[in-house]
Amino acid sequence: MNIHEYQAKELLKRYHIPVPEYIVIRHLDELKDVDLEEAVVKIQVHAGGRGKAGGVKFAKSPQEIKDITRRLLGMKMCNNQTGPQGVVANSVILSKPVDIHKEYYLGAIIDRAKKQMILIASTEGGMDIEEVAEKHPEKILTLPISAPGKLRMYQIVAFNKFMGFKGDVAKQATKLVQNLVKAFYELDASILEINPLVLTPGHQLIALDAKFGIDDNALFRHPLIAEMRDPSQYSKAENAAFENDLSYVSLEGNIGCMVNGAGLAMATMDIIQHEGGKPANFLDVGGSATKERIAFGFEMILSDPQVKGILVNIFGGIVSCKMIAEGIIHVVKEHKIKIPIVVRLEGTHVKEGEQLLEDSGLEIIAAVDLLDAAKKIVAQVQEVI
Ligand code: ADP
Ligand code: MG
């Protein structure tokens, strides 16, 4: 789960990392309590690159603050991080402009390949860190973070040297990086990034931007962070899935996928792609899929108008294929589904399940295995479009 910049800054503040004061504006009438002469106005959306996309503006007078806020509130931002549908800014923050001497990058992430938490630091802040990593890898320092969220002294020395921090700035940087790593670890973050971290002409280090992502599976340990979830930043289907504890990600294709188990769901998407089709979503209805979850899964898939066909791929390990078949028949009848549905069942009570589908009189296409299922749904959808 992601949260907004201002919420991430709230977390940084709790860990004594200096951030500029900010005011959150959700409605224009809230501006009447603002008495700033100048402000940086920033849209709050779950995506970076706002500066380049026109979502960060400098307002040089109270009138400009009003005008710019009016323009940015409700703005839809589209870039490579948002997907083609874009995201809408329902809030903006106002901060006093900070004088910047130099911008740096500081972030902690989980490196899946190395199976490790790592700290990433760079002297090139304020820009796309992926681009820096590609063009100037020598300008990036990565350090492994060991549990329980502590850097070793020699790592901190190396960090300060790499960043060119000396004297009092090095003292501030030491505290800051220790607190960042502590926050990252204690809050079960998947990413905690400050870009840019700035040094002011008065030699103060301040976090001007903040990004925080948390592992959904750890949300139960952080109820205050769970409350920060902003449904406006997710699709309708993603919200429904979150509330019902299903994993759903909408994609750009037209073949809806309903699968139990994340690994099987990924394999299903791969095979569809391999056969020349495009999956419309990733959906894991869970290892213990029930009739209700199947029904709900169908509703989510059908809420996407792009969907031209559905592939159901259920492996009955714990669940009975008979029960799944009953679930499918029920939804197809209830929703009067007209688009092609290919079903591949395997496992417990598979014969009984297949028999039920056959006897139902519905136009459900049975598949013998996953490859057969993928071929059939791709062919069906190509016929429809
Ligand atoms: P994004 O990363 O989404 O583009 P940022 O918050 O990093 O958004 O803002 C983009 C740039 O705007 C920063 O790199 C910084 O140069 C400038 N900026 C942001 N906030 C302030 C501020 N309070 N004072 C001065 N400059 C700012
Ligand atoms: Mg930034």
Short mmCIF file of C-alpha atoms and ligand atoms in Angstrom, two decimals:
data_model
loop_
_atom_site.label_atom_id
_atom_site.label_comp_id
_atom_site.label_asym_id
_atom_site.label_seq_id
_atom_site.Cartn_x
_atom_site.Cartn_y
_atom_site.Cartn_z
CA MET A 1 0.00 0.00 0.00
CA ASN A 2 1.17 3.49 -0.78
CA ILE A 3 0.41 6.70 1.05
CA HIS A 4 0.62 10.36 0.11
CA GLU A 5 3.70 12.54 0.46
CA TYR A 6 2.22 14.49 3.39
CA GLN A 7 1.41 11.25 5.21
CA ALA A 8 4.91 9.95 4.56
CA LYS A 9 6.26 13.22 5.96
CA GLU A 10 4.16 12.68 9.07
CA LEU A 11 5.96 9.36 9.55
CA LEU A 12 9.35 10.99 8.94
CA LYS A 13 8.55 13.62 11.56
CA ARG A 14 7.81 10.88 14.07
CA TYR A 15 11.34 9.64 13.44
CA HIS A 16 12.81 13.12 13.91
CA ILE A 17 13.68 13.61 10.25
CA PRO A 18 13.35 17.31 9.38
CA VAL A 19 10.66 18.13 6.82
CA PRO A 20 9.23 21.52 5.79
CA GLU A 21 5.94 22.42 7.48
CA TYR A 22 2.97 21.82 5.22
CA ILE A 23 -0.72 22.59 5.02
CA VAL A 24 -3.03 20.08 3.37
CA ILE A 25 -5.78 21.61 1.22
CA ARG A 26 -8.72 19.51 0.09
CA HIS A 27 -11.21 22.32 -0.66
CA LEU A 28 -10.58 25.83 -1.93
CA ASP A 29 -12.34 27.40 1.06
CA GLU A 30 -9.59 26.02 3.32
CA LEU A 31 -7.29 28.61 1.74
CA LYS A 32 -8.84 31.40 3.80
CA ASP A 33 -6.90 30.26 6.90
CA VAL A 34 -3.59 30.27 5.00
CA ASP A 35 -1.32 33.24 5.60
CA LEU A 36 1.68 32.44 3.44
CA GLU A 37 3.30 35.05 1.21
CA GLU A 38 4.89 32.41 -1.01
CA ALA A 39 4.41 28.68 -1.32
CA VAL A 40 5.34 25.56 -3.18
CA VAL A 41 2.05 23.91 -4.16
CA LYS A 42 2.21 20.16 -4.77
CA ILE A 43 -0.47 17.76 -5.88
CA GLN A 44 -0.91 14.70 -3.69
CA VAL A 45 -1.11 11.58 -5.83
CA HIS A 46 0.37 8.12 -5.54
CA ALA A 47 2.97 8.70 -8.19
CA GLY A 48 6.27 10.48 -8.55
CA GLY A 49 7.50 12.69 -11.34
CA ARG A 50 4.96 15.35 -10.36
CA GLY A 51 7.42 18.17 -10.97
CA LYS A 52 7.87 17.25 -14.65
CA ALA A 53 4.13 16.60 -15.06
CA GLY A 54 3.22 20.11 -13.87
CA GLY A 55 2.04 19.05 -10.43
CA VAL A 56 4.61 21.09 -8.43
CA LYS A 57 4.38 24.89 -8.76
CA PHE A 58 5.95 27.88 -7.08
CA ALA A 59 3.46 30.57 -6.07
CA LYS A 60 5.04 33.98 -5.44
CA SER A 61 2.10 35.83 -3.89
CA PRO A 62 -1.09 35.06 -1.93
CA GLN A 63 -3.04 35.57 -5.16
CA GLU A 64 -0.83 33.10 -7.02
CA ILE A 65 -1.24 30.60 -4.18
CA LYS A 66 -5.00 30.80 -4.73
CA ASP A 67 -4.80 30.60 -8.52
CA ILE A 68 -2.37 27.70 -8.58
CA THR A 69 -4.22 25.76 -5.88
CA ARG A 70 -7.43 26.20 -7.86
CA ARG A 71 -5.70 24.83 -10.94
CA LEU A 72 -3.99 21.91 -9.24
CA LEU A 73 -6.88 20.68 -7.10
CA GLY A 74 -8.63 17.98 -9.09
CA MET A 75 -5.82 17.83 -11.64
CA LYS A 76 -5.40 14.52 -13.41
CA MET A 77 -1.80 13.47 -13.78
CA CYS A 78 -0.64 10.97 -16.39
CA ASN A 79 2.88 9.61 -16.67
CA ASN A 80 4.69 6.29 -16.85
CA GLN A 81 4.03 5.74 -13.13
CA THR A 82 0.27 6.24 -13.27
CA GLY A 83 -0.81 4.12 -16.24
CA PRO A 84 -2.82 5.57 -19.11
CA GLN A 85 -5.91 6.25 -16.96
CA GLY A 86 -3.91 8.67 -14.77
CA VAL A 87 -4.55 9.64 -11.14
CA VAL A 88 -6.56 12.55 -9.79
CA ALA A 89 -5.25 14.89 -7.11
CA ASN A 90 -7.95 15.39 -4.50
CA SER A 91 -5.58 17.30 -2.26
CA VAL A 92 -2.54 19.53 -2.52
CA ILE A 93 -0.01 20.63 0.05
CA LEU A 94 1.41 24.09 0.54
CA SER A 95 4.90 24.55 1.97
CA LYS A 96 7.18 27.49 2.40
CA PRO A 97 9.78 27.45 -0.38
CA VAL A 98 13.09 26.14 0.91
CA ASP A 99 16.37 27.63 -0.35
CA ILE A 100 18.29 24.83 -1.96
CA HIS A 101 22.08 24.67 -2.10
CA LYS A 102 22.18 21.05 -3.33
CA GLU A 103 19.77 18.14 -3.83
CA TYR A 104 20.57 14.55 -2.83
CA TYR A 105 18.80 11.21 -2.99
CA LEU A 106 18.31 8.89 -0.02
CA GLY A 107 16.14 5.81 0.05
CA ALA A 108 15.70 2.38 1.55
CA ILE A 109 14.14 -0.49 -0.36
CA ILE A 110 13.93 -4.25 -0.31
CA ASP A 111 16.19 -5.67 -2.97
CA ARG A 112 14.34 -8.80 -4.02
CA ALA A 113 17.22 -10.20 -6.04
CA LYS A 114 19.61 -9.89 -3.10
CA LYS A 115 16.86 -10.78 -0.58
CA GLN A 116 18.02 -7.88 1.52
CA MET A 117 17.07 -4.44 2.77
CA ILE A 118 19.36 -1.86 1.21
CA LEU A 119 20.08 1.80 1.59
CA ILE A 120 20.59 3.78 -1.61
CA ALA A 121 22.27 7.17 -1.54
CA SER A 122 23.23 9.50 -4.33
CA THR A 123 24.69 12.94 -4.79
CA GLU A 124 22.29 13.35 -7.72
CA GLY A 125 18.95 14.15 -6.13
CA GLY A 126 15.69 15.54 -7.39
CA MET A 127 15.69 13.44 -10.53
CA ASP A 128 14.77 10.00 -11.66
CA ILE A 129 17.02 7.69 -9.65
CA GLU A 130 16.57 4.83 -12.15
CA GLU A 131 18.06 7.08 -14.82
CA VAL A 132 21.03 7.97 -12.59
CA ALA A 133 21.57 4.27 -11.85
CA GLU A 134 21.65 3.51 -15.54
CA LYS A 135 23.79 6.40 -16.81
CA HIS A 136 26.00 7.09 -13.79
CA PRO A 137 26.15 4.01 -11.58
CA GLU A 138 29.28 5.46 -9.94
CA LYS A 139 27.11 8.20 -8.44
CA ILE A 140 25.09 5.72 -6.43
CA LEU A 141 26.08 4.08 -3.17
CA THR A 142 24.21 1.01 -1.94
CA LEU A 143 24.66 -0.42 1.53
CA PRO A 144 23.04 -3.53 2.99
CA ILE A 145 20.88 -2.85 6.05
CA SER A 146 21.10 -5.54 8.69
CA ALA A 147 18.31 -6.32 11.14
CA PRO A 148 17.11 -4.71 13.35
CA GLY A 149 17.28 -1.69 11.09
CA LYS A 150 20.70 -0.45 12.03
CA LEU A 151 23.61 0.66 9.92
CA ARG A 152 27.09 -0.14 11.15
CA MET A 153 29.42 2.67 12.04
CA TYR A 154 31.77 1.99 9.10
CA GLN A 155 28.78 2.15 6.75
CA ILE A 156 27.81 5.55 8.10
CA VAL A 157 31.38 6.77 7.66
CA ALA A 158 31.35 5.49 4.06
CA PHE A 159 27.97 7.17 3.47
CA ASN A 160 29.11 10.58 4.72
CA LYS A 161 32.30 10.35 2.69
CA PHE A 162 30.44 9.37 -0.47
CA MET A 163 27.93 12.19 -0.08
CA GLY A 164 30.64 14.73 0.81
CA PHE A 165 29.07 15.54 4.19
CA LYS A 166 31.49 17.00 6.72
CA GLY A 167 31.42 18.58 10.18
CA ASP A 168 27.97 19.54 11.44
CA VAL A 169 26.28 18.42 8.19
CA ALA A 170 27.79 14.95 8.66
CA LYS A 171 26.39 14.92 12.21
CA GLN A 172 22.91 15.78 10.91
CA ALA A 173 23.25 13.25 8.08
CA THR A 174 24.30 10.51 10.51
CA LYS A 175 21.22 11.00 12.67
CA LEU A 176 18.99 11.33 9.63
CA VAL A 177 20.18 8.16 7.92
CA GLN A 178 20.01 6.18 11.17
CA ASN A 179 16.44 7.35 11.71
CA LEU A 180 15.47 6.61 8.12
CA VAL A 181 16.74 3.06 8.35
CA LYS A 182 15.03 2.61 11.74
CA ALA A 183 11.72 3.88 10.34
CA PHE A 184 12.05 1.65 7.28
CA TYR A 185 12.59 -1.41 9.43
CA GLU A 186 10.10 -0.71 12.21
CA LEU A 187 7.28 0.29 9.86
CA ASP A 188 7.64 -2.78 7.62
CA ALA A 189 8.18 -0.49 4.65
CA SER A 190 8.79 -1.80 1.18
CA ILE A 191 10.12 1.61 0.18
CA LEU A 192 11.02 4.77 2.08
CA GLU A 193 12.51 7.38 -0.17
CA ILE A 194 13.55 11.00 0.22
CA ASN A 195 14.08 12.62 -3.18
CA PRO A 196 15.27 15.26 -2.88
CA LEU A 197 16.99 15.49 0.46
CA VAL A 198 18.30 19.04 0.32
CA LEU A 199 21.11 20.98 1.89
CA THR A 200 20.19 24.61 2.45
CA PRO A 201 22.66 27.51 2.12
CA GLY A 202 22.42 27.62 5.96
CA HIS A 203 23.79 24.03 6.10
CA GLN A 204 20.56 22.33 7.16
CA LEU A 205 19.51 18.96 5.76
CA ILE A 206 15.76 18.79 5.00
CA ALA A 207 13.59 16.10 3.36
CA LEU A 208 11.65 17.98 0.66
CA ASP A 209 9.80 15.00 -0.77
CA ALA A 210 8.91 11.63 0.75
CA LYS A 211 7.58 8.36 -0.56
CA PHE A 212 6.49 5.48 1.63
CA GLY A 213 5.14 2.07 0.64
CA ILE A 214 4.23 -0.69 3.05
CA ASP A 215 3.86 -4.42 2.63
CA ASP A 216 0.07 -5.05 2.77
CA ASN A 217 0.68 -8.17 4.81
CA ALA A 218 2.13 -6.03 7.60
CA LEU A 219 -0.74 -3.55 7.74
CA PHE A 220 -2.33 -5.31 10.71
CA ARG A 221 0.71 -4.29 12.75
CA HIS A 222 0.31 -0.63 11.80
CA PRO A 223 -3.34 0.37 12.18
CA LEU A 224 -2.51 4.07 11.96
CA ILE A 225 -0.84 3.58 8.59
CA ALA A 226 -3.70 1.34 7.42
CA GLU A 227 -6.06 4.25 8.10
CA MET A 228 -4.04 6.44 5.74
CA ARG A 229 -5.17 4.45 2.71
CA ASP A 230 -6.77 6.78 0.15
CA PRO A 231 -9.31 4.86 -1.97
CA SER A 232 -9.38 7.67 -4.54
CA GLN A 233 -5.93 6.58 -5.71
CA TYR A 234 -7.05 3.07 -6.65
CA SER A 235 -9.52 1.68 -9.20
CA LYS A 236 -13.01 0.64 -8.06
CA ALA A 237 -12.07 -3.00 -8.48
CA GLU A 238 -8.81 -2.59 -6.55
CA ASN A 239 -10.73 -1.05 -3.65
CA ALA A 240 -13.32 -3.80 -3.62
CA ALA A 241 -10.54 -6.38 -3.67
CA PHE A 242 -8.77 -4.68 -0.77
CA GLU A 243 -11.95 -4.65 1.31
CA ASN A 244 -12.56 -8.31 0.56
CA ASP A 245 -9.01 -9.41 1.07
CA LEU A 246 -8.37 -10.52 -2.52
CA SER A 247 -5.33 -9.62 -4.59
CA TYR A 248 -6.45 -7.81 -7.73
CA VAL A 249 -4.43 -5.68 -10.13
CA SER A 250 -6.04 -4.26 -13.23
CA LEU A 251 -4.04 -4.49 -16.44
CA GLU A 252 -4.52 -3.30 -19.99
CA GLY A 253 -5.66 -6.45 -21.82
CA ASN A 254 -9.10 -7.92 -22.49
CA ILE A 255 -8.98 -11.43 -21.02
CA GLY A 256 -10.26 -11.52 -17.44
CA CYS A 257 -8.46 -14.07 -15.29
CA MET A 258 -9.81 -15.75 -12.20
CA VAL A 259 -7.27 -18.01 -10.57
CA ASN A 260 -6.56 -19.37 -7.10
CA GLY A 261 -3.01 -18.87 -5.90
CA ALA A 262 -0.68 -16.06 -6.86
CA GLY A 263 1.86 -18.34 -8.59
CA LEU A 264 -0.84 -20.02 -10.67
CA ALA A 265 -2.29 -16.60 -11.52
CA MET A 266 1.07 -15.44 -12.81
CA ALA A 267 1.59 -18.64 -14.81
CA THR A 268 -1.89 -18.18 -16.30
CA MET A 269 -1.10 -14.63 -17.37
CA ASP A 270 2.18 -15.80 -18.91
CA ILE A 271 0.50 -18.51 -20.94
CA ILE A 272 -2.24 -16.18 -22.18
CA GLN A 273 0.47 -13.79 -23.32
CA HIS A 274 2.41 -16.64 -24.88
CA GLU A 275 -0.65 -17.62 -26.89
CA GLY A 276 -0.99 -14.09 -28.22
CA GLY A 277 -3.63 -12.77 -25.79
CA LYS A 278 -3.51 -9.99 -23.21
CA PRO A 279 -4.68 -10.47 -19.62
CA ALA A 280 -7.03 -7.79 -18.27
CA ASN A 281 -6.11 -8.38 -14.68
CA PHE A 282 -4.24 -10.33 -12.07
CA LEU A 283 -6.67 -11.89 -9.61
CA ASP A 284 -5.89 -14.37 -6.88
CA VAL A 285 -9.13 -15.51 -5.24
CA GLY A 286 -7.12 -17.27 -2.56
CA GLY A 287 -6.14 -20.85 -1.88
CA SER A 288 -9.42 -21.44 -0.06
CA ALA A 289 -11.74 -20.04 -2.71
CA THR A 290 -15.40 -20.20 -1.73
CA LYS A 291 -18.58 -19.74 -3.79
CA GLU A 292 -18.87 -16.19 -2.49
CA ARG A 293 -15.31 -15.35 -3.46
CA ILE A 294 -15.84 -16.77 -6.92
CA ALA A 295 -18.96 -14.65 -7.31
CA PHE A 296 -17.13 -11.60 -6.07
CA GLY A 297 -14.19 -12.32 -8.38
CA PHE A 298 -16.53 -12.42 -11.35
CA GLU A 299 -18.10 -9.12 -10.35
CA MET A 300 -14.70 -7.50 -10.21
CA ILE A 301 -13.62 -8.87 -13.55
CA LEU A 302 -16.90 -7.76 -15.14
CA SER A 303 -16.58 -4.26 -13.72
CA ASP A 304 -13.81 -3.72 -16.29
CA PRO A 305 -15.50 -2.78 -19.60
CA GLN A 306 -12.42 -3.92 -21.54
CA VAL A 307 -13.02 -7.57 -20.66
CA LYS A 308 -14.11 -9.60 -23.70
CA GLY A 309 -13.68 -13.09 -22.28
CA ILE A 310 -12.88 -14.82 -18.99
CA LEU A 311 -10.50 -17.61 -18.16
CA VAL A 312 -11.17 -19.45 -14.92
CA ASN A 313 -8.26 -21.56 -13.79
CA ILE A 314 -8.82 -23.24 -10.44
CA PHE A 315 -6.68 -25.86 -8.83
CA GLY A 316 -8.71 -27.73 -6.26
CA GLY A 317 -6.15 -28.58 -3.62
CA ILE A 318 -8.12 -27.69 -0.54
CA VAL A 319 -11.25 -26.58 -2.34
CA SER A 320 -13.58 -28.90 -4.19
CA CYS A 321 -13.96 -28.35 -7.94
CA LYS A 322 -17.62 -29.30 -7.52
CA MET A 323 -18.20 -26.34 -5.26
CA ILE A 324 -16.31 -24.06 -7.69
CA ALA A 325 -18.44 -25.31 -10.59
CA GLU A 326 -21.60 -24.55 -8.60
CA GLY A 327 -20.26 -21.10 -7.91
CA ILE A 328 -19.52 -20.45 -11.58
CA ILE A 329 -22.93 -21.68 -12.73
CA HIS A 330 -24.64 -19.49 -10.16
CA VAL A 331 -22.85 -16.30 -11.22
CA VAL A 332 -23.16 -16.93 -14.94
CA LYS A 333 -26.92 -17.35 -14.52
CA GLU A 334 -27.36 -14.47 -12.12
CA HIS A 335 -25.34 -11.97 -14.17
CA LYS A 336 -26.55 -13.38 -17.50
CA ILE A 337 -22.93 -13.31 -18.67
CA LYS A 338 -22.74 -13.21 -22.44
CA ILE A 339 -19.00 -13.12 -23.04
CA PRO A 340 -17.10 -16.39 -23.56
CA ILE A 341 -15.93 -18.23 -20.45
CA VAL A 342 -13.30 -20.93 -20.54
CA VAL A 343 -12.93 -23.04 -17.42
CA ARG A 344 -10.05 -25.24 -16.48
CA LEU A 345 -10.50 -27.23 -13.31
CA GLU A 346 -8.03 -29.65 -11.77
CA GLY A 347 -7.83 -31.51 -8.49
CA THR A 348 -10.35 -32.60 -5.87
CA HIS A 349 -13.74 -33.71 -7.28
CA VAL A 350 -12.76 -32.53 -10.76
CA LYS A 351 -14.96 -35.08 -12.56
CA GLU A 352 -18.05 -34.05 -10.61
CA GLY A 353 -17.28 -30.38 -11.22
CA GLU A 354 -16.85 -30.85 -14.97
CA GLN A 355 -20.06 -32.85 -15.12
CA LEU A 356 -21.98 -30.06 -13.40
CA LEU A 357 -20.70 -27.52 -15.93
CA GLU A 358 -21.61 -29.78 -18.81
CA ASP A 359 -25.12 -30.44 -17.49
CA SER A 360 -25.76 -26.77 -16.78
CA GLY A 361 -26.73 -26.04 -20.37
CA LEU A 362 -24.68 -22.86 -20.19
CA GLU A 363 -22.13 -21.95 -22.80
CA ILE A 364 -19.12 -22.61 -20.67
CA ILE A 365 -16.14 -23.94 -22.57
CA ALA A 366 -14.26 -26.70 -20.79
CA ALA A 367 -10.49 -26.99 -21.13
CA VAL A 368 -8.38 -30.04 -20.40
CA ASP A 369 -5.29 -28.22 -19.22
CA LEU A 370 -3.85 -24.74 -18.86
CA LEU A 371 -2.40 -24.53 -22.37
CA ASP A 372 -5.66 -25.72 -23.87
CA ALA A 373 -7.52 -23.15 -21.76
CA ALA A 374 -5.27 -20.31 -22.91
CA LYS A 375 -5.58 -21.32 -26.57
CA LYS A 376 -9.36 -21.51 -26.30
CA ILE A 377 -9.88 -18.16 -24.59
CA VAL A 378 -7.49 -16.36 -26.94
CA ALA A 379 -9.33 -17.82 -29.95
CA GLN A 380 -12.73 -16.89 -28.49
CA VAL A 381 -11.72 -13.32 -27.74
CA GLN A 382 -10.15 -12.84 -31.15
CA GLU A 383 -13.45 -13.87 -32.68
CA VAL A 384 -15.38 -11.34 -30.59
CA ILE A 385 -13.17 -8.33 -31.28
P1 ADP B 1 8.27 14.88 -7.61
O1 ADP B 1 9.38 14.00 -7.14
O2 ADP B 1 6.97 14.14 -7.62
O3 ADP B 1 8.56 15.53 -8.92
P2 ADP B 1 9.08 16.76 -5.52
O4 ADP B 1 8.38 16.97 -4.24
O5 ADP B 1 10.35 16.03 -5.45
O6 ADP B 1 8.06 16.06 -6.54
O7 ADP B 1 9.30 18.19 -6.17
C1 ADP B 1 10.04 18.40 -7.37
C2 ADP B 1 11.11 19.44 -7.15
O8 ADP B 1 10.52 20.63 -6.68
C3 ADP B 1 12.14 19.06 -6.11
O9 ADP B 1 13.19 18.31 -6.65
C4 ADP B 1 12.59 20.41 -5.61
O10 ADP B 1 13.61 20.91 -6.46
C5 ADP B 1 11.37 21.28 -5.77
N1 ADP B 1 10.68 21.49 -4.46
C6 ADP B 1 9.77 20.66 -3.89
N2 ADP B 1 9.35 21.14 -2.69
C7 ADP B 1 10.01 22.29 -2.48
C8 ADP B 1 10.02 23.29 -1.44
N3 ADP B 1 9.27 23.20 -0.34
N4 ADP B 1 10.85 24.35 -1.60
C9 ADP B 1 11.62 24.47 -2.71
N5 ADP B 1 11.65 23.59 -3.70
C10 ADP B 1 10.86 22.51 -3.63
MG MG B 2 10.64 13.90 -5.63
#
